[in-house]
Tab-separated table of N, CA and C in Angstrom:
chain	number	residue	atom	x	y	z
A	1	UNK	N	36.099	92.063	195.829
A	1	UNK	CA	34.982	91.145	195.952
A	1	UNK	C	34.268	91.094	194.595
A	2	UNK	N	34.015	89.904	194.129
A	2	UNK	CA	33.305	89.768	192.860
A	2	UNK	C	31.845	90.225	193.018
A	3	UNK	N	31.338	90.749	191.931
A	3	UNK	CA	29.958	91.217	191.946
A	3	UNK	C	28.982	90.075	192.220
A	4	UNK	N	29.346	88.876	191.830
A	4	UNK	CA	28.475	87.723	192.109
A	4	UNK	C	28.378	87.468	193.619
A	5	UNK	N	29.467	87.696	194.350
A	5	UNK	CA	29.439	87.540	195.811
A	5	UNK	C	28.574	88.627	196.442
A	6	UNK	N	28.639	89.819	195.865
A	6	UNK	CA	27.806	90.923	196.361
A	6	UNK	C	26.326	90.602	196.131
A	7	UNK	N	26.019	90.050	194.976
A	7	UNK	CA	24.627	89.640	194.692
A	7	UNK	C	24.138	88.689	195.777
A	8	UNK	N	24.966	87.693	196.109
A	8	UNK	CA	24.569	86.707	197.120
A	8	UNK	C	24.430	87.344	198.500
A	9	UNK	N	25.378	88.186	198.840
A	9	UNK	CA	25.380	88.836	200.152
A	9	UNK	C	24.147	89.715	200.357
A	10	UNK	N	23.747	90.398	199.298
A	10	UNK	CA	22.603	91.314	199.390
A	10	UNK	C	21.286	90.648	198.996
A	11	UNK	N	21.370	89.333	198.694
A	11	UNK	CA	20.170	88.602	198.257
A	11	UNK	C	19.467	89.375	197.149
A	12	UNK	N	20.281	89.821	196.197
A	12	UNK	CA	19.790	90.721	195.149
A	12	UNK	C	19.337	89.963	193.913
A	13	UNK	N	18.413	90.583	193.229
A	13	UNK	CA	17.954	90.091	191.930
A	13	UNK	C	18.776	90.817	190.863
A	14	UNK	N	19.237	90.069	189.889
A	14	UNK	CA	19.999	90.675	188.797
A	14	UNK	C	19.020	91.049	187.694
A	15	UNK	N	18.929	92.340	187.428
A	15	UNK	CA	18.008	92.844	186.407
A	15	UNK	C	18.687	92.906	185.052
A	16	UNK	N	19.986	93.127	185.062
A	16	UNK	CA	20.752	93.184	183.814
A	16	UNK	C	22.202	92.789	184.098
A	17	UNK	N	22.819	92.117	183.129
A	17	UNK	CA	24.250	91.850	183.198
A	17	UNK	C	24.658	90.628	183.982
A	18	UNK	N	23.784	89.658	184.092
A	18	UNK	CA	24.098	88.424	184.843
A	18	UNK	C	25.423	87.814	184.393
A	19	UNK	N	25.691	87.853	183.097
A	19	UNK	CA	26.878	87.203	182.544
A	19	UNK	C	28.171	87.898	182.947
A	20	UNK	N	28.117	89.101	183.481
A	20	UNK	CA	29.329	89.848	183.835
A	20	UNK	C	29.646	89.810	185.327
A	21	UNK	N	28.820	89.174	186.132
A	21	UNK	CA	28.982	89.249	187.587
A	21	UNK	C	30.310	88.686	188.078
A	22	UNK	N	30.815	87.631	187.436
A	22	UNK	CA	32.083	87.053	187.886
A	22	UNK	C	33.289	87.779	187.310
A	23	UNK	N	33.070	88.640	186.361
A	23	UNK	CA	34.178	89.357	185.717
A	23	UNK	C	34.472	90.705	186.372
A	24	UNK	N	33.580	91.167	187.221
A	24	UNK	CA	33.740	92.505	187.804
A	24	UNK	C	34.153	92.398	189.263
A	25	UNK	N	35.302	92.975	189.578
A	25	UNK	CA	35.806	93.043	190.959
A	25	UNK	C	35.496	94.422	191.532
A	26	UNK	N	34.955	94.432	192.719
A	26	UNK	CA	34.603	95.683	193.390
A	26	UNK	C	35.440	95.793	194.661
A	27	UNK	N	36.109	96.923	194.852
A	27	UNK	CA	36.920	97.134	196.052
A	27	UNK	C	36.322	98.164	197.006
A	28	UNK	N	35.504	99.080	196.453
A	28	UNK	CA	34.925	100.136	197.282
A	28	UNK	C	33.440	100.281	196.968
A	29	UNK	N	32.738	100.862	197.938
A	29	UNK	CA	31.321	101.119	197.740
A	29	UNK	C	30.956	102.526	198.173
A	30	UNK	N	29.864	103.000	197.607
A	30	UNK	CA	29.340	104.304	198.002
A	30	UNK	C	27.818	104.208	197.978
A	31	UNK	N	27.165	104.752	198.991
A	31	UNK	CA	25.712	104.689	199.100
A	31	UNK	C	25.145	106.084	199.273
A	32	UNK	N	24.184	106.438	198.417
A	32	UNK	CA	23.570	107.756	198.535
A	32	UNK	C	22.314	107.839	197.679
A	33	UNK	N	21.392	108.668	198.133
A	33	UNK	CA	20.229	109.034	197.327
A	33	UNK	C	20.364	110.468	196.828
A	34	UNK	N	21.500	111.068	197.033
A	34	UNK	CA	21.738	112.435	196.559
A	34	UNK	C	22.728	112.393	195.399
A	35	UNK	N	22.261	112.777	194.253
A	35	UNK	CA	23.123	112.757	193.073
A	35	UNK	C	24.341	113.653	193.255
A	36	UNK	N	24.155	114.779	193.920
A	36	UNK	CA	25.287	115.689	194.128
A	36	UNK	C	26.363	115.032	194.994
A	37	UNK	N	25.966	114.236	195.965
A	37	UNK	CA	26.947	113.526	196.790
A	37	UNK	C	27.665	112.451	195.981
A	38	UNK	N	26.940	111.764	195.128
A	38	UNK	CA	27.576	110.748	194.278
A	38	UNK	C	28.633	111.416	193.409
A	39	UNK	N	28.270	112.527	192.798
A	39	UNK	CA	29.225	113.248	191.946
A	39	UNK	C	30.431	113.740	192.743
A	40	UNK	N	30.207	114.149	193.971
A	40	UNK	CA	31.285	114.733	194.771
A	40	UNK	C	32.194	113.681	195.408
A	41	UNK	N	31.643	112.539	195.793
A	41	UNK	CA	32.413	111.627	196.644
A	41	UNK	C	32.652	110.227	196.079
A	42	UNK	N	31.869	109.780	195.123
A	42	UNK	CA	32.091	108.442	194.554
A	42	UNK	C	33.306	108.492	193.635
A	43	UNK	N	34.045	107.414	193.622
A	43	UNK	CA	35.236	107.365	192.777
A	43	UNK	C	35.068	106.270	191.723
A	44	UNK	N	35.837	106.323	190.649
A	44	UNK	CA	35.720	105.304	189.604
A	44	UNK	C	35.912	103.891	190.165
A	45	UNK	N	35.102	102.987	189.688
A	45	UNK	CA	35.215	101.578	190.087
A	45	UNK	C	34.406	101.185	191.301
A	46	UNK	N	33.739	102.145	191.961
A	46	UNK	CA	32.968	101.799	193.163
A	46	UNK	C	31.650	101.132	192.785
A	47	UNK	N	31.084	100.433	193.737
A	47	UNK	CA	29.723	99.926	193.621
A	47	UNK	C	28.812	101.002	194.182
A	48	UNK	N	27.798	101.379	193.429
A	48	UNK	CA	26.878	102.419	193.875
A	48	UNK	C	25.599	101.784	194.408
A	49	UNK	N	25.255	102.128	195.651
A	49	UNK	CA	23.977	101.742	196.254
A	49	UNK	C	23.095	102.975	196.264
A	50	UNK	N	21.887	102.861	195.732
A	50	UNK	CA	21.006	104.022	195.699
A	50	UNK	C	19.546	103.595	195.612
A	51	UNK	N	18.681	104.515	195.939
A	51	UNK	CA	17.247	104.324	195.756
A	51	UNK	C	16.722	105.157	194.607
A	52	UNK	N	17.607	105.935	193.986
A	52	UNK	CA	17.207	106.735	192.826
A	52	UNK	C	17.076	105.821	191.617
A	53	UNK	N	15.978	105.926	190.902
A	53	UNK	CA	15.735	104.996	189.791
A	53	UNK	C	15.628	105.693	188.444
A	54	UNK	N	15.987	106.948	188.383
A	54	UNK	CA	15.841	107.667	187.116
A	54	UNK	C	17.082	107.507	186.231
A	55	UNK	N	16.982	107.998	185.036
A	55	UNK	CA	18.058	107.879	184.060
A	55	UNK	C	19.301	108.655	184.499
A	56	UNK	N	19.099	109.740	185.231
A	56	UNK	CA	20.236	110.570	185.632
A	56	UNK	C	21.224	109.791	186.502
A	57	UNK	N	20.743	108.866	187.309
A	57	UNK	CA	21.687	108.110	188.145
A	57	UNK	C	22.531	107.183	187.277
A	58	UNK	N	21.948	106.662	186.210
A	58	UNK	CA	22.728	105.839	185.280
A	58	UNK	C	23.782	106.689	184.581
A	59	UNK	N	23.372	107.865	184.116
A	59	UNK	CA	24.321	108.758	183.427
A	59	UNK	C	25.459	109.164	184.371
A	60	UNK	N	25.128	109.412	185.618
A	60	UNK	CA	26.148	109.758	186.611
A	60	UNK	C	27.109	108.592	186.811
A	61	UNK	N	26.569	107.397	186.904
A	61	UNK	CA	27.420	106.210	187.065
A	61	UNK	C	28.345	106.030	185.868
A	62	UNK	N	27.814	106.233	184.697
A	62	UNK	CA	28.649	106.115	183.493
A	62	UNK	C	29.770	107.143	183.498
A	63	UNK	N	29.421	108.363	183.857
A	63	UNK	CA	30.403	109.450	183.860
A	63	UNK	C	31.542	109.162	184.843
A	64	UNK	N	31.235	108.477	185.943
A	64	UNK	CA	32.228	108.201	186.981
A	64	UNK	C	32.865	106.818	186.833
A	65	UNK	N	32.596	106.129	185.728
A	65	UNK	CA	33.128	104.775	185.512
A	65	UNK	C	32.744	103.820	186.635
A	66	UNK	N	31.519	103.923	187.074
A	66	UNK	CA	30.974	103.005	188.079
A	66	UNK	C	30.486	101.766	187.336
A	67	UNK	N	30.985	100.583	187.701
A	67	UNK	CA	30.679	99.395	186.898
A	67	UNK	C	29.302	98.778	187.138
A	68	UNK	N	28.664	99.117	188.261
A	68	UNK	CA	27.378	98.488	188.557
A	68	UNK	C	26.609	99.341	189.568
A	69	UNK	N	25.288	99.233	189.498
A	69	UNK	CA	24.407	99.931	190.438
A	69	UNK	C	23.548	98.896	191.146
A	70	UNK	N	23.424	99.044	192.474
A	70	UNK	CA	22.491	98.236	193.255
A	70	UNK	C	21.378	99.154	193.740
A	71	UNK	N	20.154	98.862	193.337
A	71	UNK	CA	19.006	99.635	193.802
A	71	UNK	C	18.497	98.995	195.086
A	72	UNK	N	18.377	99.805	196.125
A	72	UNK	CA	17.982	99.307	197.449
A	72	UNK	C	16.481	99.504	197.657
A	73	UNK	N	16.000	98.954	198.766
A	73	UNK	CA	14.592	99.070	199.181
A	73	UNK	C	13.625	98.503	198.139
A	74	UNK	N	14.125	97.591	197.296
A	74	UNK	CA	13.270	96.975	196.290
A	74	UNK	C	12.864	97.889	195.155
A	75	UNK	N	13.533	99.002	195.026
A	75	UNK	CA	13.190	99.971	193.979
A	75	UNK	C	13.615	99.428	192.621
A	76	UNK	N	12.734	99.516	191.664
A	76	UNK	CA	13.019	99.049	190.313
A	76	UNK	C	13.347	100.239	189.409
A	77	UNK	N	14.427	100.119	188.656
A	77	UNK	CA	14.784	101.213	187.751
A	77	UNK	C	13.763	101.333	186.623
A	78	UNK	N	13.678	102.541	186.055
A	78	UNK	CA	12.740	102.781	184.958
A	78	UNK	C	13.201	102.042	183.698
A	79	UNK	N	12.268	101.859	182.768
A	79	UNK	CA	12.570	101.122	181.532
A	79	UNK	C	13.701	101.769	180.734
A	80	UNK	N	13.712	103.075	180.689
A	80	UNK	CA	14.754	103.771	179.931
A	80	UNK	C	16.131	103.482	180.513
A	81	UNK	N	16.233	103.462	181.830
A	81	UNK	CA	17.508	103.137	182.472
A	81	UNK	C	17.932	101.716	182.133
A	82	UNK	N	16.990	100.791	182.171
A	82	UNK	CA	17.328	99.397	181.846
A	82	UNK	C	17.795	99.258	180.400
A	83	UNK	N	17.159	99.979	179.514
A	83	UNK	CA	17.579	99.948	178.110
A	83	UNK	C	19.020	100.455	177.976
A	84	UNK	N	19.323	101.556	178.643
A	84	UNK	CA	20.686	102.103	178.591
A	84	UNK	C	21.694	101.139	179.223
A	85	UNK	N	21.302	100.499	180.316
A	85	UNK	CA	22.196	99.540	180.975
A	85	UNK	C	22.468	98.341	180.071
A	86	UNK	N	21.459	97.912	179.340
A	86	UNK	CA	21.655	96.801	178.391
A	86	UNK	C	22.646	97.202	177.308
A	87	UNK	N	22.489	98.401	176.783
A	87	UNK	CA	23.412	98.875	175.741
A	87	UNK	C	24.837	98.977	176.270
A	88	UNK	N	24.981	99.427	177.505
A	88	UNK	CA	26.303	99.614	178.112
A	88	UNK	C	26.835	98.342	178.769
A	89	UNK	N	26.012	97.288	178.808
A	89	UNK	CA	26.365	96.032	179.469
A	89	UNK	C	26.743	96.244	180.935
A	90	UNK	N	26.003	97.112	181.584
A	90	UNK	CA	26.229	97.397	183.010
A	90	UNK	C	25.318	96.519	183.866
A	91	UNK	N	25.882	95.721	184.758
A	91	UNK	CA	25.035	94.951	185.667
A	91	UNK	C	24.197	95.856	186.577
A	92	UNK	N	22.926	95.504	186.690
A	92	UNK	CA	21.984	96.222	187.543
A	92	UNK	C	21.385	95.211	188.498
A	93	UNK	N	21.483	95.503	189.799
A	93	UNK	CA	20.951	94.605	190.819
A	93	UNK	C	19.907	95.343	191.639
A	94	UNK	N	18.954	94.590	192.179
A	94	UNK	CA	17.925	95.140	193.061
A	94	UNK	C	17.863	94.284	194.313
A	95	UNK	N	17.951	94.944	195.468
A	95	UNK	CA	17.800	94.235	196.739
A	95	UNK	C	16.647	94.849	197.531
A	96	UNK	N	15.966	94.033	198.276
A	96	UNK	CA	14.883	94.545	199.126
A	96	UNK	C	15.416	95.121	200.433
A	97	UNK	N	16.700	94.968	200.672
A	97	UNK	CA	17.300	95.494	201.903
A	97	UNK	C	17.353	97.018	201.860
A	98	UNK	N	17.407	97.608	203.042
A	98	UNK	CA	17.579	99.057	203.135
A	98	UNK	C	18.999	99.424	202.725
A	99	UNK	N	19.205	100.691	202.474
A	99	UNK	CA	20.553	101.154	202.147
A	99	UNK	C	21.488	100.908	203.329
A	100	UNK	N	20.993	101.119	204.541
A	100	UNK	CA	21.783	100.928	205.754
A	100	UNK	C	22.235	99.473	205.884
A	101	UNK	N	21.308	98.558	205.767
A	101	UNK	CA	21.659	97.145	205.897
A	101	UNK	C	22.580	96.689	204.767
A	102	UNK	N	22.306	97.137	203.556
A	102	UNK	CA	23.144	96.757	202.410
A	102	UNK	C	24.579	97.239	202.606
A	103	UNK	N	24.728	98.503	202.957
A	103	UNK	CA	26.073	99.058	203.166
A	103	UNK	C	26.769	98.360	204.331
A	104	UNK	N	26.021	98.079	205.398
A	104	UNK	CA	26.605	97.408	206.556
A	104	UNK	C	27.113	96.023	206.221
A	105	UNK	N	26.331	95.278	205.486
A	105	UNK	CA	26.776	93.929	205.093
A	105	UNK	C	28.040	93.990	204.245
A	106	UNK	N	28.078	94.910	203.299
A	106	UNK	CA	29.255	95.036	202.429
A	106	UNK	C	30.473	95.478	203.231
A	107	UNK	N	30.302	96.422	204.125
A	107	UNK	CA	31.408	96.914	204.949
A	107	UNK	C	31.950	95.794	205.838
A	108	UNK	N	31.063	95.022	206.429
A	108	UNK	CA	31.481	93.935	207.322
A	108	UNK	C	32.258	92.834	206.616
A	109	UNK	N	32.105	92.728	205.308
A	109	UNK	CA	32.848	91.701	204.570
A	109	UNK	C	34.103	92.260	203.919
A	110	UNK	N	34.416	93.514	204.197
A	110	UNK	CA	35.688	94.069	203.740
A	110	UNK	C	35.629	95.050	202.599
A	111	UNK	N	34.445	95.338	202.084
A	111	UNK	CA	34.358	96.352	201.036
A	111	UNK	C	34.641	97.714	201.663
A	112	UNK	N	35.592	98.424	201.106
A	112	UNK	CA	36.008	99.713	201.674
A	112	UNK	C	35.061	100.835	201.243
A	113	UNK	N	34.933	101.853	202.070
A	113	UNK	CA	34.134	103.016	201.674
A	113	UNK	C	34.971	103.981	200.840
A	114	UNK	N	34.316	104.858	200.110
A	114	UNK	CA	35.029	105.947	199.431
A	114	UNK	C	35.510	106.907	200.504
A	115	UNK	N	36.644	107.511	200.274
A	115	UNK	CA	37.138	108.468	201.270
A	115	UNK	C	36.458	109.821	201.060
A	116	UNK	N	36.052	110.394	202.179
A	116	UNK	CA	35.406	111.703	202.176
A	116	UNK	C	36.394	112.682	202.803
A	117	UNK	N	36.737	113.742	202.096
A	117	UNK	CA	37.697	114.692	202.668
A	117	UNK	C	37.145	115.372	203.925
A	118	UNK	N	38.027	115.584	204.909
A	118	UNK	CA	37.610	116.284	206.125
A	118	UNK	C	37.525	117.764	205.843
A	119	UNK	N	36.609	118.418	206.522
A	119	UNK	CA	36.436	119.865	206.343
A	119	UNK	C	37.193	120.616	207.397
């Protein structure tokens, strides 16, 4: 699914990277407000949904080759994160939807979840 379709589906505002939305294909998504879970379970290329707005979530996304971050619940990322996203040309989206609704909409349109190993 193109990132531009995800923007429309989530009624999201594009904070950075508008010009790249049609160039990025997303096949999987991961949603979490726990950085440790993102590090443990997100895989390269996923779309990250989060309410964390600090620089560490951007650094985590970069480390995992996550092409874009969607901030849920209308949360706006800090200025430092936006500056880093501009330098990295990473699209940043903000939706007023909850994480639950955002993930549900994406799942219902065929975006696959990251696989979580069984214990």
